[in-house]
Short mmCIF file of N, CA and C in Angstrom, two decimals:
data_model
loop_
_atom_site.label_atom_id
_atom_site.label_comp_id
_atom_site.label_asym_id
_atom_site.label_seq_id
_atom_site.Cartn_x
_atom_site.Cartn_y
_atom_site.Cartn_z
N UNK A 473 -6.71 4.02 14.57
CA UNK A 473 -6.94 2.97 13.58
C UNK A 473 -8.00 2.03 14.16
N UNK A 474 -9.05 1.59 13.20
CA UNK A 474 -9.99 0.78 13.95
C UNK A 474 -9.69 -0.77 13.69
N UNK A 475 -10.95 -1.60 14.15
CA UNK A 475 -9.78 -3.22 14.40
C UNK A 475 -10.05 -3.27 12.68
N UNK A 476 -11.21 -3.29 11.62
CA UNK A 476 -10.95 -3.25 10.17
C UNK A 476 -9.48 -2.83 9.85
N UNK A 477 -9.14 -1.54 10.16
CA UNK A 477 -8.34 -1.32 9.38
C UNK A 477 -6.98 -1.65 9.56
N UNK A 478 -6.57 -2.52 11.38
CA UNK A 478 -5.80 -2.84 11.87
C UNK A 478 -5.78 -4.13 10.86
N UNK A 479 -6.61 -4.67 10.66
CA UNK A 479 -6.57 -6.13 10.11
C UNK A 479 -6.29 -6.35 8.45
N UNK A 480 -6.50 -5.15 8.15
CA UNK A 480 -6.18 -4.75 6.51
C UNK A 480 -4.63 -4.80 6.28
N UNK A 481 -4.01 -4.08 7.35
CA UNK A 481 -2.87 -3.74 7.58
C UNK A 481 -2.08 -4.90 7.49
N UNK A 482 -2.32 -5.52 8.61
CA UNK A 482 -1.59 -7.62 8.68
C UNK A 482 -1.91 -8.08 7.76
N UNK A 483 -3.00 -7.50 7.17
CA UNK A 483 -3.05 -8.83 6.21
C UNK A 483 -2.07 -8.14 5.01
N UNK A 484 -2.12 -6.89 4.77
CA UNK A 484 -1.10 -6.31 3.22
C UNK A 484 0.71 -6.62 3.92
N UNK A 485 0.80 -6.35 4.85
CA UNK A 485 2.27 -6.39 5.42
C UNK A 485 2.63 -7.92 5.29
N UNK A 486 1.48 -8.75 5.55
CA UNK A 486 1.77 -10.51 5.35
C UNK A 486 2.15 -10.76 3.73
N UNK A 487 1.13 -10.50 3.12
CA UNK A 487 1.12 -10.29 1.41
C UNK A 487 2.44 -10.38 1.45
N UNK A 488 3.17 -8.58 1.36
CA UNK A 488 4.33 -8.15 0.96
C UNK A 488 5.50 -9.04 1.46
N UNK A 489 5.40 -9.28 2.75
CA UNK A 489 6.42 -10.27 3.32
C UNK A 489 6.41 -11.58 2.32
N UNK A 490 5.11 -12.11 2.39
CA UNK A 490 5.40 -13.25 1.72
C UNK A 490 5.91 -13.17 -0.33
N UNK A 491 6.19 -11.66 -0.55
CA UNK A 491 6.60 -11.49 -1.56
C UNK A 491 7.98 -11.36 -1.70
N UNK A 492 8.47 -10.84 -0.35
CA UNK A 492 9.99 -10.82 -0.20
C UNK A 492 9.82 -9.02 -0.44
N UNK A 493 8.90 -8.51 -0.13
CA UNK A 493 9.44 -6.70 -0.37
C UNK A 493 9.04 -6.04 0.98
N UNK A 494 9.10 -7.10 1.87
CA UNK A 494 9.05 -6.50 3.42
C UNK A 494 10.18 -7.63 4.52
N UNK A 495 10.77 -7.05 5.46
CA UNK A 495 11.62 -7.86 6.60
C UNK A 495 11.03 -8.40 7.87
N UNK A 496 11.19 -8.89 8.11
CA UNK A 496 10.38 -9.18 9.61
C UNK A 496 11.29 -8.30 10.17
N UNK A 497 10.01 -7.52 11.19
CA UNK A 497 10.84 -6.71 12.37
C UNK A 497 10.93 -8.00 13.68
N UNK A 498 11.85 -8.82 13.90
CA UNK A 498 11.74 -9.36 14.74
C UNK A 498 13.42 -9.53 15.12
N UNK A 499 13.62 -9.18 17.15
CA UNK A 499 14.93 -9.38 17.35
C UNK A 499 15.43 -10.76 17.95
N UNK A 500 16.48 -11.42 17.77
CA UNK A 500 16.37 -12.66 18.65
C UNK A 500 17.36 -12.42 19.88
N UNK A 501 16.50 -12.12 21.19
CA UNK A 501 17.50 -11.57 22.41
C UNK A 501 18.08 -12.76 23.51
N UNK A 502 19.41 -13.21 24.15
CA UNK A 502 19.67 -14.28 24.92
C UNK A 502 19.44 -13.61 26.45
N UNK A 503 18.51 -14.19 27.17
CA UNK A 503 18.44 -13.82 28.72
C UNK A 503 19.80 -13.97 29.47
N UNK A 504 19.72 -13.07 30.73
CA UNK A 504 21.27 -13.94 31.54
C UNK A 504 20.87 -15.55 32.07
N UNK A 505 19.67 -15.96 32.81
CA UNK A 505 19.60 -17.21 32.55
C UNK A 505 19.53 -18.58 31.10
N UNK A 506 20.34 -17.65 30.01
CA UNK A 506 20.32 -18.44 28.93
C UNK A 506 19.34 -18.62 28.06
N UNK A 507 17.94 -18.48 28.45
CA UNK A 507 16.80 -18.70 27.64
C UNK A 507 16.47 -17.75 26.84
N UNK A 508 16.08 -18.38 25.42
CA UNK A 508 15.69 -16.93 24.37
C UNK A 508 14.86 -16.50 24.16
N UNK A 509 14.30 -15.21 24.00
CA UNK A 509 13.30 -14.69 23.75
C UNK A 509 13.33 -13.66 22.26
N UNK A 510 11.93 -14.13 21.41
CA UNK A 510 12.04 -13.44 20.41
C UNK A 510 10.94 -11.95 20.85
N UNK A 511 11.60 -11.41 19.74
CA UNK A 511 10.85 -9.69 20.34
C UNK A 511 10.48 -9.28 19.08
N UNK A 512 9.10 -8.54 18.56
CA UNK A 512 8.90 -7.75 17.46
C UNK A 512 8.52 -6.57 17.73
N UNK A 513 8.71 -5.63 16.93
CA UNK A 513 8.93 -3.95 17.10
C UNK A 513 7.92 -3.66 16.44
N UNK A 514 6.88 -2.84 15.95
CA UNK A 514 5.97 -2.41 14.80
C UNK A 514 5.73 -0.76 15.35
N UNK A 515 6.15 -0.36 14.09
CA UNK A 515 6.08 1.35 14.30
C UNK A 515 4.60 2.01 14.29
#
């Protein structure tokens, strides 16, 4: 995929999200020192 078409991509997946017909892939994980870290997955 080139960076065009990488950027086509974010921008239609943003669209749809902001339509409500996509989820955020994002996990919210707790460290053993307590601090959180968010994580996103993209297939």
């Amino acid at each position: 995929m080139n960076v065009y078409e990488s950027i086509m991509q974010g921008l239609n997946e943003a669209v749809e999200y902001e339509k409500g017909n996509l989820k955020a892939d994002a996990s919210k994980l707790t460290t053993e020192d307590g601090s959180e870290v968010q994580t996103s997955e993209k297939e």
